[in-house]
Amino acid sequence: MRSFHDTLTLPNGVVLKNRLAIAPLTVCLSDPHGYVTPQEVDYYASRTGEVGLYITGCSYIQPNGRGWLGEEAIYDDSFIPGLSKMASAIKRNGTKAIMQIFHAGRMAEEDAIFGYDLVSAGDVAAPLKGYRTPRPLTDAEIAEVIANFKGAAVRAMKAGFDGVEIHGANNYLIHQFFSPHSNNRTDCWGGSLENRAAFPLAVADAVLDAVREMGAKDFIVGYRLSPREQWTPGIALGDTLYLVDKLASLKLDYLHISQSHITSTVTEPEYCGKPILAHIDETVRGRLPIISVGNIQTRSDVQQALEHSDIAAVGGSALIDPNWAAKLLNGHDEAIRTKLAPEDREILKISPLAFKILSSRAPERIL
Ligand SMILES: Cc1cc2nc3c(=O)[nH]c(=O)nc-3n(C[C@H](O)[C@H](O)[C@H](O)COP(=O)(O)O)c2cc1C
């Protein structure tokens, strides 16, 4: 049986000191222009040093890709000095620092992209209260977005990160191209499953090209996806397994499966009876490591996650208890805090969004 204490060698040869990760958590601490602040560096420094892999909250790869005010930007070299401080803060005691890169697409909040168009794969609004109808990206703009993901990876390397995670999950732009709900295009980027997968794969190829061109053999490239979607039409597990198979044949270093619960299942008859993670594990067939995430709070949750994945990532638990991983690794399980307490008002200051989500710890949520 896999133990979270075990090291893990990634496909590019980099060794992770254990199989625990901090999941990406947007904390909205960057300044209104997307520059990293000292408070943000302190936040990252306060939770690092124990896990093998620390994935940052998502950084936006172009101005109209920001989801919320307070996210960090990575679309220009002027952001590198701040990002560099963030990378140095995270890289303590051998923890690898991974910068998540993304474009929010139709999920961008109005004030986050003030003055820019809301764009997506198609012209379908997210079926959630308050979301506006986006404009479909043109062919030229699609090429530009792909190039900007590549540029973001180069900047992450220059800033000293150990790798990047391509954010293909949670309803953001890459996910929007793969989803039959948001992608109603009739050109080569939409329609069939193959066409819907073309944009995610093109972004992954571009980022891997950046690594090759920079000769950065040790640079880690991961890809995060959501295996299903709650809307109709929506991403079905069969669609996801197709994409997983394609991604697993690229030179990626891990796949990160974003779920609200590690044991989630689907009702589609051909896939019921086993957790989604087990189906993904079978499709990957050991070609690259899998990171699982979703309501991991205790040692037994971690052990359960590692039945069908190689690394267990924690989001909310690490926000609530900055020493969550240290306590687990040192066997002080009884001291772990997994529910918000009155003294956690500090999280409200770091991120009102985080506080709201953690207050409910809802069984199903979008993030
Ligand atoms: C406040 C907050 C911010 C988040 N920000 C991101 C993000 O920037 N990128 C991302 O891929 N997921 C993000 N997530 C999702 C988490 O990475 C994780 O998948 C989710 O919280 C489920 O894991 P958990 O049950 O351990 O919290 C966020 C979640 C929360 C609660």
Tab-separated table of C-alpha atoms and ligand atoms in Angstrom, residues 23-27 56-58 68 71 100 165 167 169-170 172 224 256 258-260 293-296 313-317 319 351 353-355 357-358 361 365 367, ligand 1:
chain	number	residue	atom	x	y	z
A	23	ALA	CA	-4.120	22.222	-3.481
A	24	PRO	CA	-4.369	25.543	-5.330
A	25	LEU	CA	-6.201	28.093	-3.182
A	26	THR	CA	-6.890	31.588	-4.452
A	27	VAL	CA	-6.558	33.904	-1.486
A	56	THR	CA	-0.333	28.182	-5.755
A	57	GLY	CA	-3.710	29.794	-6.394
A	58	CYS	CA	-4.339	30.501	-10.064
A	68	TRP	CA	-11.443	37.884	-9.218
A	71	GLU	CA	-5.443	37.168	-8.067
A	100	GLN	CA	-1.041	27.401	-11.368
A	165	GLU	CA	-0.013	23.491	-13.283
A	167	HIS	CA	-5.725	24.879	-14.836
A	169	ALA	CA	-10.657	22.374	-14.327
A	170	ASN	CA	-13.431	24.072	-12.394
A	172	TYR	CA	-12.575	28.069	-16.402
A	224	ARG	CA	-5.726	19.851	-13.535
A	256	HIS	CA	-4.625	16.539	-10.932
A	258	SER	CA	-10.410	18.142	-9.063
A	259	GLN	CA	-13.399	16.783	-7.164
A	260	SER	CA	-15.379	17.861	-4.143
A	293	VAL	CA	-8.257	16.176	-3.940
A	294	GLY	CA	-11.643	16.553	-2.313
A	295	ASN	CA	-12.554	16.802	1.346
A	296	ILE	CA	-9.375	15.173	2.667
A	313	ALA	CA	-3.858	17.199	-1.987
A	314	VAL	CA	-5.596	19.265	0.668
A	315	GLY	CA	-7.287	22.616	0.183
A	316	GLY	CA	-9.616	23.720	2.963
A	317	SER	CA	-7.831	21.698	5.647
A	319	LEU	CA	-6.340	26.891	5.015
A	351	SER	CA	-9.945	35.706	1.719
A	353	LEU	CA	-14.294	33.831	-0.475
A	354	ALA	CA	-12.357	31.142	1.389
A	355	PHE	CA	-14.186	31.943	4.580
A	357	ILE	CA	-16.728	28.299	1.308
A	358	LEU	CA	-15.153	26.855	4.411
A	361	ARG	CA	-17.995	22.899	3.587
A	365	ARG	CA	-19.378	22.888	-4.920
A	367	LEU	CA	-14.378	25.208	-6.786
B	1	LIG	C1	-10.941	29.522	-1.132
B	1	LIG	C2	-10.667	28.546	-2.199
B	1	LIG	C3	-9.936	28.951	-3.311
B	1	LIG	C4	-9.663	28.046	-4.335
B	1	LIG	N1	-8.889	28.451	-5.404
B	1	LIG	C5	-8.575	27.550	-6.360
B	1	LIG	C6	-7.694	27.915	-7.416
B	1	LIG	O1	-7.144	29.021	-7.492
B	1	LIG	N2	-7.437	26.979	-8.364
B	1	LIG	C7	-7.977	25.721	-8.326
B	1	LIG	O2	-7.713	24.910	-9.218
B	1	LIG	N3	-8.794	25.357	-7.316
B	1	LIG	C8	-9.079	26.217	-6.332
B	1	LIG	N4	-9.841	25.822	-5.269
B	1	LIG	C9	-10.267	24.412	-5.164
B	1	LIG	C10	-9.291	23.622	-4.281
B	1	LIG	O3	-8.036	23.487	-4.909
B	1	LIG	C11	-9.819	22.217	-3.961
B	1	LIG	O4	-9.957	21.494	-5.150
B	1	LIG	C12	-11.156	22.242	-3.245
B	1	LIG	O5	-11.134	23.168	-2.174
B	1	LIG	C13	-11.514	20.859	-2.702
B	1	LIG	O6	-10.527	20.424	-1.803
B	1	LIG	P1	-10.753	20.495	-0.208
B	1	LIG	O7	-12.003	19.729	0.059
B	1	LIG	O8	-9.522	19.882	0.366
B	1	LIG	O9	-10.905	21.942	0.155
B	1	LIG	C14	-10.140	26.715	-4.249
B	1	LIG	C15	-10.884	26.323	-3.121
B	1	LIG	C16	-11.131	27.212	-2.094
B	1	LIG	C17	-11.874	26.745	-0.884
